[in-house]
Amino acid sequence: MGTWGPGPFQSDYAADFVDEVDAASLEAQVELVSSTLHEMARSTGRIPDGAEGVAAAALVAGQCPGGESYATDEGAPKRPLPSFPTELRAVAAAAMTRALDRDSGMGDGWVEAGEAAAWRAEVERIRTLLLQADGAKPHR
């Protein structure tokens, strides 16, 4: 099926990632989300596993003021998640900055230009929630 929408959980890769998080123990959930975000934040060039990073960032953003919809979004984990460490917000925001980089390749491949714009707006919203919750001001 591939990608069916611009939301953080609306792709096969993101859905598989969420299933993996849902099946893991609470400790393993934190490690899985953390390692996914750290890997994406440190990446260079094209990001082959970017959908997983966006989904992981949305899970962290779901615990930030204003991001509660990500915790209940269609496609979000069905089981309650542990409280993610607050320092993970900055890592998740850095991962979303990487996702928005043109060289990440993540904005490519959309059938319609409007879908790419909607995806970018969604990733920017996640990034902004994370930065605001962490006390930083978003900049472009």
Short mmCIF file of C-alpha atoms in Angstrom, two decimals:
data_model
loop_
_atom_site.label_atom_id
_atom_site.label_comp_id
_atom_site.label_asym_id
_atom_site.label_seq_id
_atom_site.Cartn_x
_atom_site.Cartn_y
_atom_site.Cartn_z
CA MET A 1 0.00 0.00 0.00
CA GLY A 2 2.91 2.42 0.66
CA THR A 3 1.87 5.86 1.84
CA TRP A 4 -1.78 6.80 2.05
CA GLY A 5 -1.60 10.24 3.62
CA PRO A 6 0.64 12.96 5.04
CA GLY A 7 0.15 12.04 8.70
CA PRO A 8 2.95 10.59 10.81
CA PHE A 9 1.36 7.13 10.95
CA GLN A 10 0.04 6.99 7.37
CA SER A 11 2.56 4.73 5.68
CA ASP A 12 3.41 1.06 5.78
CA TYR A 13 6.81 1.78 7.33
CA ALA A 14 5.31 3.95 10.06
CA ALA A 15 2.56 1.39 10.73
CA ASP A 16 5.14 -1.38 11.04
CA PHE A 17 7.15 0.77 13.44
CA VAL A 18 4.07 1.48 15.58
CA ASP A 19 3.27 -2.24 15.65
CA GLU A 20 6.81 -2.92 16.86
CA VAL A 21 6.48 -0.27 19.58
CA ASP A 22 3.07 -1.62 20.59
CA ALA A 23 4.45 -5.15 20.99
CA ALA A 24 7.48 -4.09 23.05
CA SER A 25 7.82 -3.82 26.82
CA LEU A 26 7.71 -0.32 28.31
CA GLU A 27 11.50 -0.18 28.64
CA ALA A 28 11.97 -1.46 25.11
CA GLN A 29 9.49 1.14 23.82
CA VAL A 30 11.62 3.96 25.20
CA GLU A 31 14.79 2.44 23.72
CA LEU A 32 13.17 1.82 20.33
CA VAL A 33 11.80 5.37 20.04
CA SER A 34 15.03 6.87 21.36
CA SER A 35 17.35 4.91 19.07
CA THR A 36 15.18 5.65 16.03
CA LEU A 37 15.24 9.38 16.76
CA HIS A 38 18.97 9.51 17.52
CA GLU A 39 19.76 7.66 14.31
CA MET A 40 17.64 10.02 12.23
CA ALA A 41 18.98 13.15 13.94
CA ARG A 42 22.59 12.05 13.21
CA SER A 43 21.88 10.98 9.64
CA THR A 44 23.23 12.62 6.52
CA GLY A 45 22.05 12.42 2.94
CA ARG A 46 18.92 10.47 2.06
CA ILE A 47 16.99 8.95 4.95
CA PRO A 48 15.74 5.48 4.00
CA ASP A 49 13.87 4.90 7.30
CA GLY A 50 12.41 8.36 7.68
CA ALA A 51 8.80 7.32 8.18
CA GLU A 52 9.80 5.49 11.35
CA GLY A 53 11.57 8.63 12.63
CA VAL A 54 8.55 10.83 11.95
CA ALA A 55 6.29 8.31 13.72
CA ALA A 56 8.70 8.18 16.69
CA ALA A 57 8.76 11.99 16.90
CA ALA A 58 4.95 12.07 16.80
CA LEU A 59 4.86 9.64 19.74
CA VAL A 60 7.09 11.97 21.76
CA ALA A 61 5.07 15.01 20.62
CA GLY A 62 1.93 13.20 21.78
CA GLN A 63 3.14 13.77 25.34
CA CYS A 64 3.70 17.50 24.82
CA PRO A 65 1.10 20.23 25.43
CA GLY A 66 -0.97 20.55 22.27
CA GLY A 67 0.21 17.24 20.83
CA GLU A 68 -2.28 14.97 22.53
CA SER A 69 -3.93 14.09 19.21
CA TYR A 70 -0.81 12.14 18.22
CA ALA A 71 -1.38 9.80 21.17
CA THR A 72 -4.90 9.00 19.96
CA ASP A 73 -4.45 9.41 16.19
CA GLU A 74 -5.59 6.55 14.01
CA GLY A 75 -2.51 4.41 13.69
CA ALA A 76 -1.04 5.41 17.08
CA PRO A 77 -0.11 2.58 19.47
CA LYS A 78 -3.09 0.92 21.08
CA ARG A 79 -1.33 0.30 24.41
CA PRO A 80 -0.39 3.17 26.72
CA LEU A 81 3.16 4.39 26.24
CA PRO A 82 5.68 5.13 28.96
CA SER A 83 6.55 8.74 29.72
CA PHE A 84 9.39 9.58 27.40
CA PRO A 85 12.38 11.42 28.91
CA THR A 86 12.00 15.17 28.37
CA GLU A 87 15.50 15.34 26.85
CA LEU A 88 14.17 13.21 23.97
CA ARG A 89 12.14 16.22 22.78
CA ALA A 90 15.26 18.00 21.51
CA VAL A 91 16.44 14.86 19.73
CA ALA A 92 13.01 14.40 18.15
CA ALA A 93 12.99 18.06 17.03
CA ALA A 94 16.45 17.58 15.47
CA ALA A 95 15.16 14.48 13.68
CA MET A 96 12.24 16.51 12.28
CA THR A 97 14.68 19.21 11.14
CA ARG A 98 16.54 16.46 9.26
CA ALA A 99 13.29 15.18 7.76
CA LEU A 100 12.60 18.66 6.42
CA ASP A 101 16.07 18.96 4.85
CA ARG A 102 15.86 18.76 1.07
CA ASP A 103 18.69 16.22 0.92
CA SER A 104 16.77 13.82 3.18
CA GLY A 105 14.59 12.84 0.21
CA MET A 106 11.57 12.58 2.46
CA GLY A 107 9.50 15.21 0.65
CA ASP A 108 9.98 13.40 -2.67
CA GLY A 109 7.76 10.79 -4.21
CA TRP A 110 4.36 12.29 -3.54
CA VAL A 111 1.89 11.89 -6.38
CA GLU A 112 0.46 15.37 -5.87
CA ALA A 113 2.36 18.47 -4.82
CA GLY A 114 -0.37 19.26 -2.27
CA GLU A 115 0.36 16.01 -0.44
CA ALA A 116 4.04 16.95 -0.15
CA ALA A 117 3.07 20.36 1.25
CA ALA A 118 0.64 18.75 3.73
CA TRP A 119 3.36 16.31 4.84
CA ARG A 120 5.86 19.14 5.35
CA ALA A 121 3.27 21.10 7.36
CA GLU A 122 2.62 18.05 9.54
CA VAL A 123 6.33 17.47 10.20
CA GLU A 124 6.77 21.19 10.97
CA ARG A 125 3.85 21.00 13.43
CA ILE A 126 5.47 18.06 15.22
CA ARG A 127 8.80 19.90 15.30
CA THR A 128 7.19 23.07 16.66
CA LEU A 129 5.35 21.18 19.42
CA LEU A 130 8.58 19.51 20.48
CA LEU A 131 10.55 22.76 20.51
CA GLN A 132 7.87 24.67 22.40
CA ALA A 133 7.56 21.92 25.00
CA ASP A 134 11.34 21.95 25.36
CA GLY A 135 11.33 25.73 25.83
CA ALA A 136 12.94 26.56 22.50
CA LYS A 137 11.57 28.87 19.87
CA PRO A 138 11.12 27.32 16.41
CA HIS A 139 13.12 29.01 13.67
CA ARG A 140 13.22 28.47 9.97
#
